[in-house]
Amino acid sequence: MEVSLYKADLKDAVTIHEMKVKAFMPLLEKYQDFATSPANETVERIITQINQSFTDYFIIHHFEVAVGGIRVVKKDNHIYSISPIFILPEHQGKGIAQKVFTMVEQIYDDAKSWKLGTILQEKGNCYLYEKIGYKKTGATKAINDKMTMVFYEKHI
């Protein structure tokens, strides 16, 4: 499978924003999480994230076509978090995200652990993360009566 990552810079902020809105809008419509949904983030917020010294944003390409993005946040003590990863709806289910996780773990080979959060009710996301070695931390956060965030960690 031909998947590649391109480190984003400021000129990519609008592209990331457009893909993020398209990828997360179905979840926003389903869960009505207006205050927390990445679909509601502004271009300015993405610019801020790209400019953060502890953040790397990548555009995900599949056969040279931009299909999503991933933000890697560097924490202390070789701990990293993924916040967020997203694949455009028409490219989901092709194994792209799984491949991206492998690639990111190779890029950040000093990592001792990885963290991420996802929607508990999205069983496909939970299945993917568990399949690639992430374990539930036991922590959850109710966002509203339709949606709960669940948190995962993977120790290397």
Short mmCIF file of C-alpha atoms in Angstrom, two decimals:
data_model
loop_
_atom_site.label_atom_id
_atom_site.label_comp_id
_atom_site.label_asym_id
_atom_site.label_seq_id
_atom_site.Cartn_x
_atom_site.Cartn_y
_atom_site.Cartn_z
CA MET A 1 0.00 0.00 0.00
CA GLU A 2 1.42 3.33 -1.00
CA VAL A 3 0.98 5.67 1.97
CA SER A 4 3.25 8.63 2.63
CA LEU A 5 3.46 11.44 5.14
CA TYR A 6 4.38 15.03 4.30
CA LYS A 7 5.23 17.38 7.14
CA ALA A 8 2.80 20.28 7.00
CA ASP A 9 3.71 23.93 7.17
CA LEU A 10 1.65 27.11 7.26
CA LYS A 11 0.70 26.93 3.58
CA ASP A 12 -1.07 23.63 4.32
CA ALA A 13 -3.37 24.99 7.06
CA VAL A 14 -6.39 25.55 4.80
CA THR A 15 -6.03 22.09 3.21
CA ILE A 16 -5.80 20.47 6.65
CA HIS A 17 -8.83 22.44 7.80
CA GLU A 18 -10.92 21.41 4.79
CA MET A 19 -10.02 17.73 5.22
CA LYS A 20 -10.59 17.85 8.97
CA VAL A 21 -14.06 19.36 8.56
CA LYS A 22 -14.99 16.76 5.93
CA ALA A 23 -13.65 13.88 8.04
CA PHE A 24 -15.23 14.93 11.34
CA MET A 25 -18.54 16.43 10.16
CA PRO A 26 -20.41 13.07 10.18
CA LEU A 27 -19.36 12.60 13.82
CA LEU A 28 -20.35 16.16 14.72
CA GLU A 29 -23.77 15.61 13.17
CA LYS A 30 -24.15 12.29 15.00
CA TYR A 31 -22.93 13.35 18.46
CA GLN A 32 -23.65 17.11 18.46
CA ASP A 33 -20.35 17.78 20.29
CA PHE A 34 -20.11 21.36 19.08
CA ALA A 35 -17.60 22.54 21.70
CA THR A 36 -15.12 19.69 21.22
CA SER A 37 -15.42 18.53 17.62
CA PRO A 38 -12.39 19.00 15.36
CA ALA A 39 -14.93 19.83 12.62
CA ASN A 40 -15.53 23.12 14.46
CA GLU A 41 -11.87 24.12 14.77
CA THR A 42 -10.79 27.22 12.89
CA VAL A 43 -7.96 27.59 10.40
CA GLU A 44 -6.33 29.88 12.97
CA ARG A 45 -6.26 27.04 15.51
CA ILE A 46 -4.57 24.77 12.97
CA ILE A 47 -2.01 27.52 12.26
CA THR A 48 -1.34 27.77 16.00
CA GLN A 49 -0.85 24.00 16.20
CA ILE A 50 1.50 23.94 13.20
CA ASN A 51 3.55 26.70 14.85
CA GLN A 52 3.87 24.85 18.17
CA SER A 53 7.43 23.68 18.77
CA PHE A 54 6.14 20.47 20.37
CA THR A 55 3.78 19.59 17.51
CA ASP A 56 4.34 17.97 14.12
CA TYR A 57 1.43 17.96 11.69
CA PHE A 58 1.51 15.65 8.68
CA ILE A 59 -0.68 15.38 5.63
CA ILE A 60 -1.41 11.74 4.80
CA HIS A 61 -1.15 10.80 1.13
CA HIS A 62 -2.43 7.61 -0.48
CA PHE A 63 -1.04 7.14 -3.98
CA GLU A 64 -0.03 10.84 -4.01
CA VAL A 65 -3.55 12.04 -3.11
CA ALA A 66 -4.09 13.91 0.17
CA VAL A 67 -6.50 11.76 2.18
CA GLY A 68 -6.11 12.98 5.76
CA GLY A 69 -3.84 14.23 8.47
CA ILE A 70 -2.21 13.37 11.76
CA ARG A 71 -0.90 15.61 14.52
CA VAL A 72 1.86 14.27 16.77
CA VAL A 73 2.32 16.08 20.08
CA LYS A 74 5.62 15.63 21.91
CA LYS A 75 5.23 15.39 25.68
CA ASP A 76 7.90 15.01 28.37
CA ASN A 77 9.90 11.82 28.95
CA HIS A 78 9.54 10.43 25.41
CA ILE A 79 5.75 10.35 25.60
CA TYR A 80 3.85 11.30 22.45
CA SER A 81 0.17 11.75 21.72
CA ILE A 82 -1.88 11.60 18.55
CA SER A 83 -4.39 14.43 18.46
CA PRO A 84 -6.02 13.93 16.00
CA ILE A 85 -5.69 11.47 13.16
CA PHE A 86 -8.29 11.70 10.41
CA ILE A 87 -8.95 10.07 7.05
CA LEU A 88 -11.45 11.44 4.54
CA PRO A 89 -14.66 9.34 4.58
CA GLU A 90 -14.20 8.06 1.01
CA HIS A 91 -10.76 6.67 1.94
CA GLN A 92 -11.67 5.08 5.27
CA GLY A 93 -11.57 1.31 5.63
CA LYS A 94 -8.52 0.87 3.37
CA GLY A 95 -5.94 0.28 6.11
CA ILE A 96 -4.43 3.75 5.69
CA ALA A 97 -4.65 4.76 9.35
CA GLN A 98 -3.07 1.50 10.49
CA LYS A 99 -0.16 2.07 8.11
CA VAL A 100 0.20 5.68 9.30
CA PHE A 101 0.53 4.55 12.91
CA THR A 102 3.37 2.20 11.91
CA MET A 103 5.10 5.01 10.01
CA VAL A 104 4.76 7.50 12.87
CA GLU A 105 6.13 4.99 15.37
CA GLN A 106 9.17 4.55 13.11
CA ILE A 107 9.69 8.32 12.77
CA TYR A 108 9.50 8.86 16.55
CA ASP A 109 11.60 5.85 17.46
CA ASP A 110 12.57 7.38 20.82
CA ALA A 111 8.97 7.06 22.06
CA LYS A 112 8.41 5.12 25.25
CA SER A 113 4.65 5.49 25.06
CA TRP A 114 1.87 6.84 22.87
CA LYS A 115 -1.47 8.29 23.98
CA LEU A 116 -4.71 9.10 22.20
CA GLY A 117 -8.39 9.60 22.81
CA THR A 118 -11.38 8.56 20.74
CA ILE A 119 -15.14 8.32 20.92
CA LEU A 120 -16.17 5.28 22.97
CA GLN A 121 -19.29 4.82 20.84
CA GLU A 122 -17.21 4.55 17.64
CA LYS A 123 -16.45 0.84 17.90
CA GLY A 124 -14.46 0.79 14.64
CA ASN A 125 -11.99 3.34 15.99
CA CYS A 126 -11.66 1.47 19.28
CA TYR A 127 -11.12 -1.79 17.39
CA LEU A 128 -8.37 -0.24 15.25
CA TYR A 129 -6.46 1.17 18.22
CA GLU A 130 -6.72 -2.08 20.17
CA LYS A 131 -5.67 -4.08 17.09
CA ILE A 132 -2.43 -2.07 16.81
CA GLY A 133 -1.54 -2.47 20.48
CA TYR A 134 -3.24 0.39 22.33
CA LYS A 135 -4.82 -0.40 25.70
CA LYS A 136 -7.61 1.50 27.43
CA THR A 137 -6.26 3.54 30.35
CA GLY A 138 -9.53 3.30 32.25
CA ALA A 139 -10.10 7.05 31.95
CA THR A 140 -13.22 8.33 30.21
CA LYS A 141 -14.82 11.74 29.83
CA ALA A 142 -18.52 12.24 29.15
CA ILE A 143 -18.90 15.00 26.54
CA ASN A 144 -22.70 14.90 26.41
CA ASP A 145 -25.48 12.31 26.73
CA LYS A 146 -24.58 10.86 23.30
CA MET A 147 -20.79 10.75 23.47
CA THR A 148 -18.01 9.68 25.82
CA MET A 149 -14.30 10.00 25.15
CA VAL A 150 -12.14 6.99 26.01
CA PHE A 151 -8.38 7.19 26.38
CA TYR A 152 -5.74 4.77 25.16
CA GLU A 153 -2.03 4.25 25.70
CA LYS A 154 0.58 2.09 24.03
CA HIS A 155 3.88 1.32 25.75
CA ILE A 156 6.82 0.61 23.49
#
